[in-house]
Short mmCIF file of C-alpha atoms in Angstrom, two decimals:
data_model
loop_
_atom_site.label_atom_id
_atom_site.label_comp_id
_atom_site.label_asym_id
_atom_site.label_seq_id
_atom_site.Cartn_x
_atom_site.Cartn_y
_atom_site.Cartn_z
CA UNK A 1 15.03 -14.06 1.81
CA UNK A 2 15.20 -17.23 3.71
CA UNK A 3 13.46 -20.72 3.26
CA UNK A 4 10.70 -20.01 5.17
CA UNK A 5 9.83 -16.42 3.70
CA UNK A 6 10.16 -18.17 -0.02
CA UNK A 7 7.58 -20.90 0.97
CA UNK A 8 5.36 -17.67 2.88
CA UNK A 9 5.83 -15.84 -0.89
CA UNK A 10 5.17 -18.91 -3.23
CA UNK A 11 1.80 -19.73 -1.43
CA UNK A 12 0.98 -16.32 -1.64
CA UNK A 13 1.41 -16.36 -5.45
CA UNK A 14 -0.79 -19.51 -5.46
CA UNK A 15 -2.91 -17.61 -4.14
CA UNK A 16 -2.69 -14.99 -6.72
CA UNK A 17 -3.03 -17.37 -9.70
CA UNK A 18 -5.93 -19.04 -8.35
CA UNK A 19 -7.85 -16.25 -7.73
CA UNK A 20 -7.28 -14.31 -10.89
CA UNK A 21 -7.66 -18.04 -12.62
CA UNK A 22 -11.45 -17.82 -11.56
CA UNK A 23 -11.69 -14.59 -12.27
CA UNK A 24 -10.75 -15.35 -16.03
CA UNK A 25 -12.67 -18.17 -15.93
CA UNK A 26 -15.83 -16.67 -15.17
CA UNK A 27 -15.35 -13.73 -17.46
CA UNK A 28 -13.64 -15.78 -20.26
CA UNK A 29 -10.64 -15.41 -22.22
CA UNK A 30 -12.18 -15.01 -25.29
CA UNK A 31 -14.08 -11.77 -24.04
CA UNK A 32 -11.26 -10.37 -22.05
CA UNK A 33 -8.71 -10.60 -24.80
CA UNK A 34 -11.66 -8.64 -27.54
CA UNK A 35 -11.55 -6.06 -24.39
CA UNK A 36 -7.76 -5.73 -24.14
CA UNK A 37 -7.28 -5.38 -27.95
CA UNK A 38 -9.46 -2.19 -28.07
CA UNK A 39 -6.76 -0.40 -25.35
CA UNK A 40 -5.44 2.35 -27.82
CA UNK A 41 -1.89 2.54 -27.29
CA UNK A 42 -1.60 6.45 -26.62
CA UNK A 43 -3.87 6.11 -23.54
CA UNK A 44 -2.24 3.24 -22.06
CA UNK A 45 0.92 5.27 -22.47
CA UNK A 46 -0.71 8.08 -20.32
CA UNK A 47 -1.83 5.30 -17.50
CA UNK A 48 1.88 4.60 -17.06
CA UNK A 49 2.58 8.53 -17.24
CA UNK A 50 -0.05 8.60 -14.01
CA UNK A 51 1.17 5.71 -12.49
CA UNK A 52 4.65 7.63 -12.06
CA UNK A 53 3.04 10.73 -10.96
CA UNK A 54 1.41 8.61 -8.06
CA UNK A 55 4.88 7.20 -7.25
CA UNK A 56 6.48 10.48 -7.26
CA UNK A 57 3.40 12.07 -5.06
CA UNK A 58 4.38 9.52 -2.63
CA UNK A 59 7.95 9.59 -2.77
CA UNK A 60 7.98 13.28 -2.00
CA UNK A 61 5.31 12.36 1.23
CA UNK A 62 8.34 10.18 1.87
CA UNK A 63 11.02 12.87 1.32
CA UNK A 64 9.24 15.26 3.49
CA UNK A 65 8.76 12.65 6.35
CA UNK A 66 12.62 11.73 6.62
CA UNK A 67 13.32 15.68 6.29
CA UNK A 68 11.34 16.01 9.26
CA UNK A 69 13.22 13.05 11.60
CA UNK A 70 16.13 14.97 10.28
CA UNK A 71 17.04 13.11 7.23
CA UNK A 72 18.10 15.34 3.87
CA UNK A 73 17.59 13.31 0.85
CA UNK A 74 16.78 14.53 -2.46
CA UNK A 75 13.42 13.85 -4.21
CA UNK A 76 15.11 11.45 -6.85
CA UNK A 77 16.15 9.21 -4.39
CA UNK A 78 13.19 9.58 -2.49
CA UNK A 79 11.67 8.58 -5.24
CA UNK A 80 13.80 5.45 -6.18
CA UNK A 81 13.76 4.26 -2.29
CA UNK A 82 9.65 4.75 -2.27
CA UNK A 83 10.10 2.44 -5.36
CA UNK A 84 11.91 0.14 -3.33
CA UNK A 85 9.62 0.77 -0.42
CA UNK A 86 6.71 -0.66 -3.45
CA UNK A 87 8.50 -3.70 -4.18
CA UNK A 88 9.28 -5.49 -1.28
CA UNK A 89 5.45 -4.97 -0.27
CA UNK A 90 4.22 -6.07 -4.06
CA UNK A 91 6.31 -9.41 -3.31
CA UNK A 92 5.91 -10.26 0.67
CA UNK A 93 2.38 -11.35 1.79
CA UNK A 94 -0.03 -8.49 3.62
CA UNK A 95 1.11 -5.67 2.21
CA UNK A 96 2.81 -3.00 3.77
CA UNK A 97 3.08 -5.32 6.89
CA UNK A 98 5.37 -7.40 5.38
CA UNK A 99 7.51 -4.91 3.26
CA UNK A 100 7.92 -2.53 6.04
CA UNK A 101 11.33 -4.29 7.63
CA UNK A 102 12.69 -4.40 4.70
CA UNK A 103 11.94 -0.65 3.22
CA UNK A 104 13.11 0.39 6.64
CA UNK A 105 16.55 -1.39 5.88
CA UNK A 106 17.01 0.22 2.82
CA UNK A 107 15.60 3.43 3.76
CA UNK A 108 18.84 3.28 6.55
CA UNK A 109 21.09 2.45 4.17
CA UNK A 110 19.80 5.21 1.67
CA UNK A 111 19.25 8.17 4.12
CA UNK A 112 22.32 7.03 6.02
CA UNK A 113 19.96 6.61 9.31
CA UNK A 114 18.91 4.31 11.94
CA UNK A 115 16.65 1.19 11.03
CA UNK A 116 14.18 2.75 13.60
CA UNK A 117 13.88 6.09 12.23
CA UNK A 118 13.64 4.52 8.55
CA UNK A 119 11.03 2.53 10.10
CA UNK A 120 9.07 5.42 11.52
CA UNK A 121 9.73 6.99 8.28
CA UNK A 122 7.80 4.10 6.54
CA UNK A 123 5.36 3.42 9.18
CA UNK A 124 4.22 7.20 9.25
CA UNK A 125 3.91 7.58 5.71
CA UNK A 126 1.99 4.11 5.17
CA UNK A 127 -0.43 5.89 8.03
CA UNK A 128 -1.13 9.21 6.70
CA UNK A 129 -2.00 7.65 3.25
CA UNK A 130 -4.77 5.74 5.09
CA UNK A 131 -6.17 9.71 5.74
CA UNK A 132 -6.89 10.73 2.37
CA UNK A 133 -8.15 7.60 1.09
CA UNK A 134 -10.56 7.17 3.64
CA UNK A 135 -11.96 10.76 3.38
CA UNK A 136 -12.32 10.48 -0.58
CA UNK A 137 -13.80 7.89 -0.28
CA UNK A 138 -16.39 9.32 1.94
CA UNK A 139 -17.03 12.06 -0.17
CA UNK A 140 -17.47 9.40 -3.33
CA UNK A 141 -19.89 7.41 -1.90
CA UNK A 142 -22.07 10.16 -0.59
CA UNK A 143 -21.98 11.85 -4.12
CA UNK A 144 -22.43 8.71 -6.17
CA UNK A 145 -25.72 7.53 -3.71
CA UNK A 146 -26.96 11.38 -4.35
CA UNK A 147 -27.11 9.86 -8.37
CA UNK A 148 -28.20 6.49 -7.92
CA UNK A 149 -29.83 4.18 -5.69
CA UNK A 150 -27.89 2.78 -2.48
CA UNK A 151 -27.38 -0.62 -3.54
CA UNK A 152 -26.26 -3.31 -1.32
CA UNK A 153 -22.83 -3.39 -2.37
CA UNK A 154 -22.61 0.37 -2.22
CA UNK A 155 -23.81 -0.20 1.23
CA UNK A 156 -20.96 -2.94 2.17
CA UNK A 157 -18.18 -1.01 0.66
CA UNK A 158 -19.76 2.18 2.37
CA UNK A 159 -20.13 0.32 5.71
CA UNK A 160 -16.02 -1.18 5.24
CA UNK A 161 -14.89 2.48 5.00
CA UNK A 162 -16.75 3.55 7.84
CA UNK A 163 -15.33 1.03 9.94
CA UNK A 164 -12.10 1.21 9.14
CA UNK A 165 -12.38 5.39 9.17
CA UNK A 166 -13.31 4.46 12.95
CA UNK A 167 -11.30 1.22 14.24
CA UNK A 168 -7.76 2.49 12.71
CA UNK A 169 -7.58 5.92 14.90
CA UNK A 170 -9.35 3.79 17.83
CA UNK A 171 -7.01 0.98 17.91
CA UNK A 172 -3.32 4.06 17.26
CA UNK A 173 -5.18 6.45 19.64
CA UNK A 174 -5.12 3.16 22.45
CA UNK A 175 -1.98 1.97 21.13
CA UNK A 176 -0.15 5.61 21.58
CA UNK A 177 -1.95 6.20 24.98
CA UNK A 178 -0.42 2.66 26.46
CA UNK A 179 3.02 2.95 24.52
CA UNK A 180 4.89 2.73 27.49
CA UNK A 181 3.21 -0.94 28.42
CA UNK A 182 3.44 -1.54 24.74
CA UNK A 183 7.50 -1.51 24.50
CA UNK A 184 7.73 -3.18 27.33
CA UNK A 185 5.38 -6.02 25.81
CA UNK A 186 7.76 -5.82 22.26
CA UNK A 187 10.92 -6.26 24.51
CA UNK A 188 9.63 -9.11 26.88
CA UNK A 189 8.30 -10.69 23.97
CA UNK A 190 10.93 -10.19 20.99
CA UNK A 191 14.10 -10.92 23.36
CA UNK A 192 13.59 -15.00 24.16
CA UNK A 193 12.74 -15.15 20.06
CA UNK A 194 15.93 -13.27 18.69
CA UNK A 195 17.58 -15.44 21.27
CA UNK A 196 16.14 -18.84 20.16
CA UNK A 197 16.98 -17.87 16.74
CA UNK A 198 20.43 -16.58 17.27
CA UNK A 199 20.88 -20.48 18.95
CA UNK A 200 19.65 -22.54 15.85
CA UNK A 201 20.56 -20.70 13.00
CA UNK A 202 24.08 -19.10 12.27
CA UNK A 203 23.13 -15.98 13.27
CA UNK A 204 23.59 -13.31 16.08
CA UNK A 205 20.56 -11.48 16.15
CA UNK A 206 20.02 -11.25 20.15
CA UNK A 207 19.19 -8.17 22.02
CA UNK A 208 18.46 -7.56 25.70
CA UNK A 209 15.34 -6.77 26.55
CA UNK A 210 16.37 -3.46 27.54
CA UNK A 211 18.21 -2.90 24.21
CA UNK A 212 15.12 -3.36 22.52
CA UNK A 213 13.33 -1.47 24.80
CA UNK A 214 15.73 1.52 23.58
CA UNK A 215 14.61 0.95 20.13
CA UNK A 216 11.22 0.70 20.07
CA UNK A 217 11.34 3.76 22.56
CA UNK A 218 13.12 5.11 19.80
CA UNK A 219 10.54 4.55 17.04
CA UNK A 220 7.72 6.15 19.42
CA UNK A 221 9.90 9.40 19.32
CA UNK A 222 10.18 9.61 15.94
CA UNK A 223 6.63 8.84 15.26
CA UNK A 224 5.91 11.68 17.66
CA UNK A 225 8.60 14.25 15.61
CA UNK A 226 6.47 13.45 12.51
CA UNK A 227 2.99 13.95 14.59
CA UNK A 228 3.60 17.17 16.07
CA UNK A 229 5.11 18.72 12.84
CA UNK A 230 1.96 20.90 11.13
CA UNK A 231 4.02 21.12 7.98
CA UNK A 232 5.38 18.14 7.56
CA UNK A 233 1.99 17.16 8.03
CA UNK A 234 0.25 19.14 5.70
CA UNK A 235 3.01 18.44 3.25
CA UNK A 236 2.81 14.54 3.09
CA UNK A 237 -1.12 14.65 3.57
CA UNK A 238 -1.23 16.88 0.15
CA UNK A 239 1.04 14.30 -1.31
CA UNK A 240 -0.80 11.59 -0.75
CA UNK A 241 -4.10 12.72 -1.58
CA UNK A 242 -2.64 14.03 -4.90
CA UNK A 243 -1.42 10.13 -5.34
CA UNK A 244 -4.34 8.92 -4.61
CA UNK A 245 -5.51 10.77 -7.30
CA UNK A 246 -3.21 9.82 -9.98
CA UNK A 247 -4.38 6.23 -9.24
CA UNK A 248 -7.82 7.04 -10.11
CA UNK A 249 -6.58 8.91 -12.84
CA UNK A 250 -4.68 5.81 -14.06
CA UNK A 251 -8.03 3.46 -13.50
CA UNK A 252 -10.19 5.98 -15.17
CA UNK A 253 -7.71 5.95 -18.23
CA UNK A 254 -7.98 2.52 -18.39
CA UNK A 255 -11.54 2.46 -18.76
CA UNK A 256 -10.83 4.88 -21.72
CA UNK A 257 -8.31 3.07 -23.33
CA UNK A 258 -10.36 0.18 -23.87
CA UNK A 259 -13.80 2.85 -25.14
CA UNK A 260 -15.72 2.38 -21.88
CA UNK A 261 -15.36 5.43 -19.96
CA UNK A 262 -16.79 5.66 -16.70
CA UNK A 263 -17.58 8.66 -14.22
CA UNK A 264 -14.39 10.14 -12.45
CA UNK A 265 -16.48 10.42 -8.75
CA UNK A 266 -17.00 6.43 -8.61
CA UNK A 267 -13.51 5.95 -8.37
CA UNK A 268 -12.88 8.62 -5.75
CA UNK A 269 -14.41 5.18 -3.31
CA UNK A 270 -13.72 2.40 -5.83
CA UNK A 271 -10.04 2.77 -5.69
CA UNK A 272 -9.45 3.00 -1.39
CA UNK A 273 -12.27 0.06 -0.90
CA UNK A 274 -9.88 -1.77 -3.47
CA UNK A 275 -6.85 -1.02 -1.78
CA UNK A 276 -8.21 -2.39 1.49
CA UNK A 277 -7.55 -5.80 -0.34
CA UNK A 278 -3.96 -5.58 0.16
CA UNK A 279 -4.46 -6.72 3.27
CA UNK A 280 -4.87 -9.87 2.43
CA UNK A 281 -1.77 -12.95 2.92
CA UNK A 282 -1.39 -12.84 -0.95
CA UNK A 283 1.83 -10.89 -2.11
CA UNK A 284 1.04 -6.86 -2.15
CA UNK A 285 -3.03 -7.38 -2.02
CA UNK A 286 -2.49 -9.05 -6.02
CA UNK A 287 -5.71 -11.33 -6.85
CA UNK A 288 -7.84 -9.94 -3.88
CA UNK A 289 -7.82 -6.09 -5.11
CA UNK A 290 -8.17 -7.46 -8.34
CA UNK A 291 -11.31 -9.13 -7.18
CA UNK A 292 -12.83 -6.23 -5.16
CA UNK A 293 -12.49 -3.89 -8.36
CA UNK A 294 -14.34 -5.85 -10.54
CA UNK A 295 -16.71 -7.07 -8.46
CA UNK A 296 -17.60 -3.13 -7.37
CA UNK A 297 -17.23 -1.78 -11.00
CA UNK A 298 -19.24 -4.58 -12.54
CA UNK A 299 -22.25 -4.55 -10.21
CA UNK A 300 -22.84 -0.71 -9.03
CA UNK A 301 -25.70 0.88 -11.20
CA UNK A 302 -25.02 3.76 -13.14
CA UNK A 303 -21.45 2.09 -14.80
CA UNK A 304 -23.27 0.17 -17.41
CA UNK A 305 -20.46 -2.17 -17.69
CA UNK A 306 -19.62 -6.03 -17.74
CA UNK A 307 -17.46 -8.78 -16.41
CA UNK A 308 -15.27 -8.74 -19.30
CA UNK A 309 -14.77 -4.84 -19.42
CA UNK A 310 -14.13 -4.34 -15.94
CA UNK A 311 -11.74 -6.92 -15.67
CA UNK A 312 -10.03 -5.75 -18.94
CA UNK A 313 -9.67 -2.36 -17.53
CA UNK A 314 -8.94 -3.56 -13.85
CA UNK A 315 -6.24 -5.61 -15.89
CA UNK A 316 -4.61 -2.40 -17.70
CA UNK A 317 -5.19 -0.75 -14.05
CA UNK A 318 -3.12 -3.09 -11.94
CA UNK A 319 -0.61 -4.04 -15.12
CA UNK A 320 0.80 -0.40 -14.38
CA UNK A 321 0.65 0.59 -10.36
CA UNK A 322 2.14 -3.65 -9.81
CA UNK A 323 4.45 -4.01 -12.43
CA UNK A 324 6.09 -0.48 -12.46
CA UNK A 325 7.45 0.14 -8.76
CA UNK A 326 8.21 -3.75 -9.27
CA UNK A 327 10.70 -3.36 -12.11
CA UNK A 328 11.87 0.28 -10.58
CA UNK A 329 11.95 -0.85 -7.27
CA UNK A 330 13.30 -4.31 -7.89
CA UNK A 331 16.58 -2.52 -9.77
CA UNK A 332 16.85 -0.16 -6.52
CA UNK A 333 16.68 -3.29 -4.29
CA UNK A 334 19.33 -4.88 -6.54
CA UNK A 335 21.99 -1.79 -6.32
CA UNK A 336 21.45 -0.99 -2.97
CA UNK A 337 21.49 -4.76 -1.47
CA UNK A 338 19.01 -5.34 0.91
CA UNK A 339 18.20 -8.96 0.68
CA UNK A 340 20.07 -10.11 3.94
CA UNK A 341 16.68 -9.03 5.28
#
């Protein structure tokens, strides 16, 4: 990681702190800590079970995906490298945006492949985990308003799905039509940068526009392989909606641990409209999906809880899907060495 991605990762962090930092201080510490000493042990301990079963949903989605660009790997190290895949976005700013170059290095180095088909690999599997999310959360918000009033935020979160359920298959459908113009925009563009760079820092990084031309030509193809593959398909879709699941597993558990349950069909919206958060410039969505959670879980009608429980059990929540692919992930990273990236 160079100087200017640390700087890029620090602020994002700042960002972090300060965010959760009002969050505490508008709950307050004394409350949240009362919260967090109720968790009960033995459900926490099932939270981190679920959290695992989410990363091994994905990692087989992943598995499958490289299978079908013609990629054998088994499902342990499918798992490991979607561990890997976790990290780098939990510690670069937006998300999957910025983890993606590197999860496609070590998915290369992993799957013995090309950097463009791990990055197709990645890129497909980051998009078909948008599907099920968006359609749960559909189908939670219709059958929560069916139980209680349609309350402005309800309304707002509703209203965010919709429009990214809409604008996301827009904006690929346009994108895919115009691919052609598209590569030929990457290459113009990308070939006087890699060559600026490769002239100031000690580097050789430069590629001719029709080099990169090949590659991103490349990465359309694959994408394509995984598209027209109805198994495949099928396959990775059922694994990610069964992640998706564990995660709202792992959030309702929390609520449990600390003696607050809540109703399962909440979080079938709560969870997606959260994960929209990561987003944000702050390193993998941390602070800002914080934020959305308990802002949603404390104000719909119906939950009957507070500040102080929500963010206890948001706290539990996020201590497990953050900090687990971190410290798995982060040991992958380590072995397999991709931090020339």
């Amino acid at each position: 990681m160079n100087g200017a991605q640390l700087r890029t990762t620090a602020l994002g962090f700042l960002g972090t702190f300060a965010i959760l930092g009002l969050l505490l201080y508008f709950v307050g510490v004394e409350d949240l800590l009362r919260e967090l000493r109720q968790a009960d042990p033995e459900t926490v301990a099932l939270l981190v079970a679920a959290t695992l079963g989410w990363l091994a949903a994905w990692g087989y989605g992943l598995r499958t995906v490289l299978h079908v660009l013609g990629s054998d790997i088994s499902f342990a190290k499918s798992f490991f490298v979607l561990n890997g895949a976790m990290f780098s976005n939990n510690i670069t700013p937006f998300g999957q945006a910025g983890g993606e170059p590197v999860t496609a290095l070590l998915i290369s180095k992993v799957a013995d492949t090309e950097y463009e088909r791990g990055l197709a690999a990645i890129a497909s599997v980051d998009s078909l985990n948008f599907v099920p999310s968006i359609t749960l959360s559909l189908l939670g918000a219709g059958f929560y308003a069916t139980q209680t009033s349609f309350g402005r935020r309800l309304r707002i979160a509703t209203a965010a799905i919709v429009g990214l359920s809409v604008a996301v298959p827009v904006a690929a459908f346009f994108g895919w039509r115009h691919r052609s113009a598209l590569r030929r925009t990457v290459a113009r563009v990308l070939a006087p940068a890699l060559e600026w760079v490769s002239r100031v820092l000690p580097v050789d990084v430069a590629l001719s526009p029709e080099k990169i031309e090949h590659r991103v030509s490349e990465f359309f193809d694959s994408i394509e392989r995984v598209a027209t593959n109805r198994r495949g398909l099928a396959l990775t879709l059922g694994a990610s909606t069964l992640g998706w699941v564990f995660q709202m597993i792992a959030l309702w558990l929390a609520f449990v641990a600390i003696g607050s349950p809540i109703p399962f069909d909440v979080l079938l919206f709560v969870v997606p409209v959260g994960a929209i958060a990561g987003v944000t410039p702050l390193p993998g969505g941390a602070g800002g999906i914080e934020a959305v959670l308990v802002t949603l879980l404390s104000s719909l009608p119906g939950i009957g809880v507070g500040w102080e429980t929500a963010f206890a059990a948001v706290i539990l929540f996020r201590g497990a899907i953050y900090w687990v692919p971190i410290g798995i992930g982060g040991a992958v990273v380590s072995v397999v060495g991709v931090d020339s990236v």
